[in-house]
Coordinates of C-alpha atoms and ligand atoms in Angstrom, one line a residue:
M35 CA 0.0 0.0 0.0
S36 CA 2.7 2.5 1.0
T37 CA 4.7 1.6 -2.1
L38 CA 1.6 2.5 -4.2
I39 CA 1.3 5.9 -2.4
N40 CA 5.0 6.6 -3.0
N41 CA 4.7 5.7 -6.7
N42 CA 1.7 8.0 -7.1
R43 CA 3.6 10.8 -5.3
E44 CA 6.6 10.3 -7.6
K45 CA 4.3 10.4 -10.7
Q46 CA 2.7 13.6 -9.5
G47 CA 6.1 15.1 -8.8
A48 CA 7.3 14.2 -12.3
Q49 CA 4.2 15.7 -13.9
A50 CA 4.7 19.0 -11.9
M51 CA 8.3 19.1 -13.1
E52 CA 7.3 18.7 -16.8
K53 CA 7.2 22.1 -18.4
T54 CA 4.0 23.1 -20.2
T55 CA 4.4 24.2 -23.7
V56 CA 3.6 27.9 -24.1
V57 CA 1.9 29.4 -27.1
Y58 CA 2.3 33.0 -28.4
I59 CA -1.0 34.6 -29.3
D60 CA -1.1 38.3 -30.2
G61 CA 1.7 39.4 -28.0
K62 CA 1.0 37.2 -25.0
Y63 CA 2.1 33.8 -23.9
F64 CA -0.4 31.2 -22.8
N65 CA -0.1 27.7 -21.5
K66 CA -1.0 25.1 -24.1
E67 CA -4.3 24.3 -22.4
D68 CA -5.3 28.0 -22.4
A69 CA -4.1 28.8 -25.9
K70 CA -7.5 29.5 -27.6
I71 CA -8.7 31.3 -30.7
S72 CA -12.3 32.5 -31.2
V73 CA -14.7 30.4 -33.2
W74 CA -15.6 33.7 -35.0
D75 CA -12.1 33.8 -36.4
H76 CA -12.2 33.5 -40.2
G77 CA -9.2 31.2 -40.1
F78 CA -11.5 28.7 -38.4
L79 CA -14.7 29.6 -40.3
Y80 CA -13.2 29.9 -43.8
G81 CA -9.6 28.8 -43.8
D82 CA -8.8 32.4 -44.3
G83 CA -5.2 32.9 -43.3
V84 CA -1.6 31.9 -43.9
F85 CA 1.0 29.8 -42.1
E86 CA 4.6 28.7 -42.0
G87 CA 6.4 25.6 -40.7
I88 CA 10.0 26.2 -39.6
R89 CA 12.7 23.9 -38.2
V90 CA 15.0 24.5 -35.3
Y91 CA 18.3 22.5 -35.4
S92 CA 20.6 22.6 -32.3
G93 CA 19.2 26.0 -31.3
N94 CA 19.4 27.3 -34.8
V95 CA 16.2 28.5 -36.6
F96 CA 16.8 27.2 -40.1
R97 CA 16.5 29.9 -42.9
M98 CA 14.3 32.0 -40.6
K99 CA 14.4 35.1 -42.9
Q100 CA 13.2 33.1 -45.9
H101 CA 10.3 31.6 -44.0
I102 CA 9.3 35.0 -42.6
D103 CA 9.6 36.6 -46.1
R104 CA 7.4 33.8 -47.5
L105 CA 4.8 34.4 -44.7
Y106 CA 4.6 38.1 -45.4
D107 CA 4.4 37.5 -49.2
S108 CA 1.6 34.9 -48.6
A109 CA -0.2 37.4 -46.4
K110 CA 0.2 40.3 -48.9
S111 CA -1.1 38.2 -51.8
I112 CA -4.4 37.6 -49.9
C113 CA -4.6 41.2 -48.7
L114 CA -4.0 40.2 -45.1
E115 CA -2.3 42.8 -43.0
I116 CA 0.0 41.2 -40.3
P117 CA -0.3 43.5 -37.3
I118 CA 3.4 43.2 -36.4
D119 CA 6.5 43.8 -38.5
K120 CA 9.0 41.2 -39.6
K121 CA 11.5 42.1 -36.8
E122 CA 8.8 41.8 -34.1
M123 CA 7.7 38.5 -35.7
M124 CA 11.3 37.1 -35.7
D125 CA 11.8 38.2 -32.0
A126 CA 8.5 36.5 -31.1
V127 CA 9.6 33.3 -32.9
L128 CA 12.9 33.2 -31.0
E129 CA 11.3 34.1 -27.7
T130 CA 8.7 31.3 -28.1
C131 CA 11.5 28.8 -28.7
R132 CA 13.5 30.1 -25.7
R133 CA 10.4 29.8 -23.4
N134 CA 9.7 26.2 -24.6
E135 CA 13.4 25.3 -24.7
T136 CA 12.9 24.2 -28.3
N137 CA 16.5 23.5 -29.4
D138 CA 15.5 20.8 -31.9
G139 CA 11.9 21.0 -33.1
Y140 CA 9.4 22.6 -35.2
I141 CA 7.7 26.1 -35.2
R142 CA 4.2 26.6 -36.5
L143 CA 3.4 30.2 -37.3
V144 CA -0.2 31.0 -38.1
V145 CA -1.7 34.4 -39.1
S146 CA -5.5 34.2 -39.4
R147 CA -7.9 36.9 -40.7
G148 CA -9.2 37.4 -37.1
K149 CA -12.6 37.7 -35.5
G150 CA -15.5 38.7 -37.8
D151 CA -19.1 37.9 -38.2
L152 CA -20.6 34.8 -39.9
G153 CA -20.4 36.4 -43.3
L154 CA -17.5 35.9 -45.7
D155 CA -16.5 39.6 -45.8
P156 CA -12.9 39.9 -44.4
K157 CA -13.5 43.7 -44.0
K158 CA -15.6 42.7 -40.9
C159 CA -12.5 41.2 -39.3
S160 CA -10.8 44.2 -37.6
K161 CA -7.4 42.6 -36.7
A162 CA -5.5 39.5 -37.8
S163 CA -4.4 37.1 -35.1
V164 CA -0.8 35.8 -34.9
V165 CA -0.1 32.4 -33.3
I166 CA 3.3 30.9 -32.7
I167 CA 3.7 27.3 -31.5
S168 CA 7.0 25.5 -31.0
D169 CA 7.0 21.8 -30.3
K170 CA 8.6 18.5 -31.2
I171 CA 8.4 17.2 -34.7
S172 CA 7.4 13.7 -35.8
L173 CA 9.4 13.0 -38.9
Y174 CA 9.1 10.0 -41.2
P175 CA 10.6 7.1 -39.2
E176 CA 14.4 6.7 -39.7
E177 CA 13.6 3.4 -41.6
K178 CA 12.2 5.5 -44.5
Y179 CA 15.4 7.4 -44.9
K180 CA 17.3 4.1 -45.2
N181 CA 14.8 2.2 -47.3
G182 CA 12.8 5.0 -49.1
L183 CA 9.1 5.9 -49.5
R184 CA 6.4 4.5 -51.7
V185 CA 4.5 7.2 -53.4
T186 CA 1.5 7.2 -55.7
I187 CA 0.0 9.7 -58.1
S188 CA -3.3 11.3 -57.1
S189 CA -6.5 11.3 -59.1
V190 CA -7.2 14.7 -57.3
R191 CA -5.9 17.4 -59.6
K192 CA -3.8 20.2 -58.2
N193 CA -5.9 23.4 -57.7
F194 CA -5.6 25.6 -60.7
H195 CA -2.9 28.1 -59.7
E196 CA -4.6 31.0 -61.5
S197 CA -7.5 30.6 -59.1
M198 CA -5.4 30.3 -56.0
S199 CA -1.7 30.6 -56.2
S200 CA 0.2 27.6 -54.8
K201 CA 2.9 30.1 -53.7
V202 CA 0.5 31.2 -50.9
K203 CA 0.9 28.9 -48.0
S204 CA -2.7 29.4 -47.0
L205 CA -4.8 27.8 -44.2
N206 CA -6.9 26.1 -46.9
Y207 CA -5.1 22.8 -47.5
L208 CA -8.2 20.7 -48.6
N209 CA -6.7 20.0 -52.1
N210 CA -3.6 18.5 -50.4
I211 CA -5.7 16.8 -47.7
L212 CA -7.9 15.1 -50.3
A213 CA -4.8 13.8 -52.0
K214 CA -3.3 12.6 -48.7
I215 CA -6.6 10.7 -47.9
E216 CA -6.2 9.0 -51.3
A217 CA -2.6 8.1 -50.4
G218 CA -4.0 6.5 -47.2
H219 CA -6.5 4.4 -49.1
I220 CA -3.7 3.1 -51.3
G221 CA -1.2 2.6 -48.5
A222 CA 1.3 5.0 -50.0
D223 CA 3.6 7.2 -47.8
E224 CA 3.1 10.4 -50.0
I225 CA 1.2 11.4 -53.1
V226 CA 2.1 13.4 -56.2
L227 CA -0.3 16.0 -57.5
I228 CA -0.6 16.5 -61.3
N229 CA -2.0 19.8 -62.6
I230 CA -4.8 20.2 -65.1
N231 CA -2.3 20.2 -67.9
G232 CA -0.8 16.8 -66.8
Y233 CA 2.4 18.2 -65.3
V234 CA 3.8 17.0 -62.0
T235 CA 3.6 19.8 -59.4
E236 CA 4.5 18.6 -55.9
C237 CA 3.3 16.2 -53.2
S238 CA 0.7 16.8 -50.6
A239 CA 3.2 18.5 -48.2
D240 CA 6.6 18.2 -50.0
N241 CA 8.4 19.2 -53.2
I242 CA 9.7 16.5 -55.5
F243 CA 13.0 15.9 -57.3
I244 CA 14.2 13.3 -59.7
V245 CA 17.6 12.4 -61.0
K246 CA 17.9 11.2 -64.7
N247 CA 21.3 10.5 -66.3
G248 CA 23.1 12.5 -63.6
V249 CA 20.9 15.6 -64.0
L250 CA 18.9 16.8 -61.0
I251 CA 15.4 17.8 -62.1
T252 CA 12.5 19.4 -60.2
P253 CA 9.2 20.8 -61.5
H254 CA 9.3 24.3 -62.8
P255 CA 7.5 26.8 -60.5
S256 CA 5.2 27.9 -63.3
V257 CA 3.3 24.5 -63.1
G258 CA 1.9 25.7 -59.7
L259 CA 3.8 24.7 -56.6
L260 CA 5.0 26.0 -53.3
E261 CA 8.6 27.0 -53.7
G262 CA 9.8 25.2 -50.6
I263 CA 12.6 26.5 -48.4
T264 CA 14.1 23.0 -48.4
R265 CA 13.7 22.8 -52.2
G266 CA 15.7 26.1 -52.3
A267 CA 18.4 24.7 -50.0
V268 CA 18.7 21.6 -52.3
I269 CA 19.1 23.9 -55.3
D270 CA 21.8 25.9 -53.5
I271 CA 23.7 22.7 -52.5
A272 CA 23.4 21.4 -56.1
K273 CA 24.9 24.7 -57.5
E274 CA 27.7 24.6 -54.9
E275 CA 28.5 21.0 -55.7
G276 CA 28.5 21.6 -59.5
I277 CA 25.5 19.2 -60.0
E278 CA 23.6 19.9 -63.2
L279 CA 20.2 21.1 -62.3
R280 CA 17.0 21.8 -64.3
E281 CA 13.6 23.2 -63.4
D282 CA 11.5 21.5 -66.0
F283 CA 8.0 20.3 -67.0
L284 CA 7.7 16.7 -65.8
T285 CA 4.9 14.1 -66.5
S286 CA 4.2 10.9 -64.6
H287 CA 6.3 9.1 -67.3
D288 CA 9.4 11.0 -66.2
L289 CA 8.7 9.8 -62.6
Y290 CA 8.3 6.2 -63.8
V291 CA 11.7 6.2 -65.6
A292 CA 13.7 8.2 -63.1
D293 CA 17.0 6.9 -61.8
E294 CA 16.5 8.4 -58.4
M295 CA 13.7 10.3 -56.7
F296 CA 13.3 12.2 -53.4
L297 CA 11.0 14.6 -51.7
T298 CA 11.9 17.7 -49.7
G299 CA 10.1 19.6 -47.0
T300 CA 10.7 21.3 -43.6
G301 CA 9.4 18.2 -41.8
A302 CA 10.7 15.6 -44.2
E303 CA 14.0 17.2 -44.9
I304 CA 15.3 15.1 -47.9
V305 CA 13.6 11.7 -48.1
P306 CA 14.3 9.1 -50.8
V307 CA 11.5 7.5 -52.9
V308 CA 11.9 3.9 -54.2
W309 CA 8.5 3.1 -55.6
V310 CA 6.0 5.1 -57.6
N311 CA 2.7 3.7 -58.8
G312 CA 3.9 0.2 -59.0
R313 CA 7.3 1.1 -60.7
T314 CA 10.5 0.6 -58.9
V315 CA 12.6 3.8 -58.9
G316 CA 16.2 3.0 -60.1
E317 CA 17.5 0.0 -58.2
G318 CA 14.7 0.2 -55.6
K319 CA 16.9 1.7 -52.9
P320 CA 17.8 5.3 -52.1
G321 CA 20.0 6.8 -54.8
K322 CA 23.6 7.9 -54.5
M323 CA 23.0 11.6 -55.3
T324 CA 20.0 11.6 -53.0
M325 CA 22.1 10.4 -50.1
E326 CA 24.9 12.9 -50.9
L327 CA 22.4 15.7 -50.9
L328 CA 20.9 14.6 -47.6
K329 CA 24.4 14.5 -46.0
K330 CA 25.2 18.0 -47.3
F331 CA 21.7 19.3 -46.2
R332 CA 22.3 17.9 -42.6
E333 CA 25.6 19.9 -42.6
L334 CA 23.9 23.0 -43.9
V335 CA 21.2 23.1 -41.2
K336 CA 23.9 23.4 -38.5
V337 CA 25.2 26.7 -39.8
D338 CA 22.4 28.4 -41.9
G339 CA 20.0 30.0 -39.5
V340 CA 19.5 32.3 -36.5
K341 CA 20.5 31.3 -33.0
I342 CA 17.7 31.3 -30.5
K343 CA 20.1 32.4 -27.7
Ligands
PMP40 N1 4.7 21.8 -50.9 C1 3.7 21.9 -50.0 C2 2.3 21.8 -50.5 C3 4.0 22.1 -48.6 O1 3.0 22.2 -47.7 C4 5.3 22.1 -48.2 C5 5.6 22.4 -46.7 N2 5.5 21.2 -45.9 C6 6.3 22.0 -49.1 C7 6.0 21.9 -50.5 C8 7.8 22.1 -48.7 O2 8.1 23.4 -48.4 P1 9.2 23.7 -47.3 O3 10.5 23.1 -47.8 O4 9.3 25.2 -47.2 O5 8.7 23.1 -46.0

């Protein structure tokens, strides 16, 4: 009996010691349980807003400036005025990481249109809301980096980018979510979206690269895709390493006959693909160039960023 009481006390003690995650909302920090946004917020009612996902590696916020620039560009494109400037935003990001002791993790930045009425009109929303969360990240399991992913091609077409630019990282991800659901039905790890003209754009949450005859190729931005920060880092590494690189118009056929394939994203980093729609990619294991790029990328993240302390 006394052992049971002691065990319970120990458990309670450990829980009290565990730090609660804090969340930045509009200039204030709230414990995770109290971090709340109004149901009248048009981010909730209409998916009206923008976001960013950023990685922290060893206390280093990777390519923070590029992420912040992309956030403000996304906001400008949808006429959303962010109530704080870029410097204040970056300070708030760093402070959130410090308070949560996020030295290795993930930052989610959300700017929503703010509280309005039930109508669509964003003019009724007087002020945008800014939310910053920092937490742990669940990546693909390490096994996937060793053995590669299986991807499929979606029957869901990529949203027409003249209707809604894919360069805007908006709170409306339904197009990608529908594709992700399809991937789940098929049992694939990720899914490639093709645009209405039949060109490969990107995956539900990652950019895509192939290697063919020693040339690194990724879809041209004009097909409608998010110009990923990780994609940009891979392009930079390729240029430094003298790897021949092309942004091009790719079809599913190009994926089927690729020598190597990999995906890039803030959460995924660089992850090899070994199977696409029933076709084995190359020799069915992560390619040489892919693994070289992953190695270089993991070196880059240690130095390219802003220190939280
Ligand atoms: N495409 C889409 C649709 C995304 O959501 C993301 C972000 N996960 C990416 C590409 C990759 O972009 P980044 O490298 O900036 O994370």
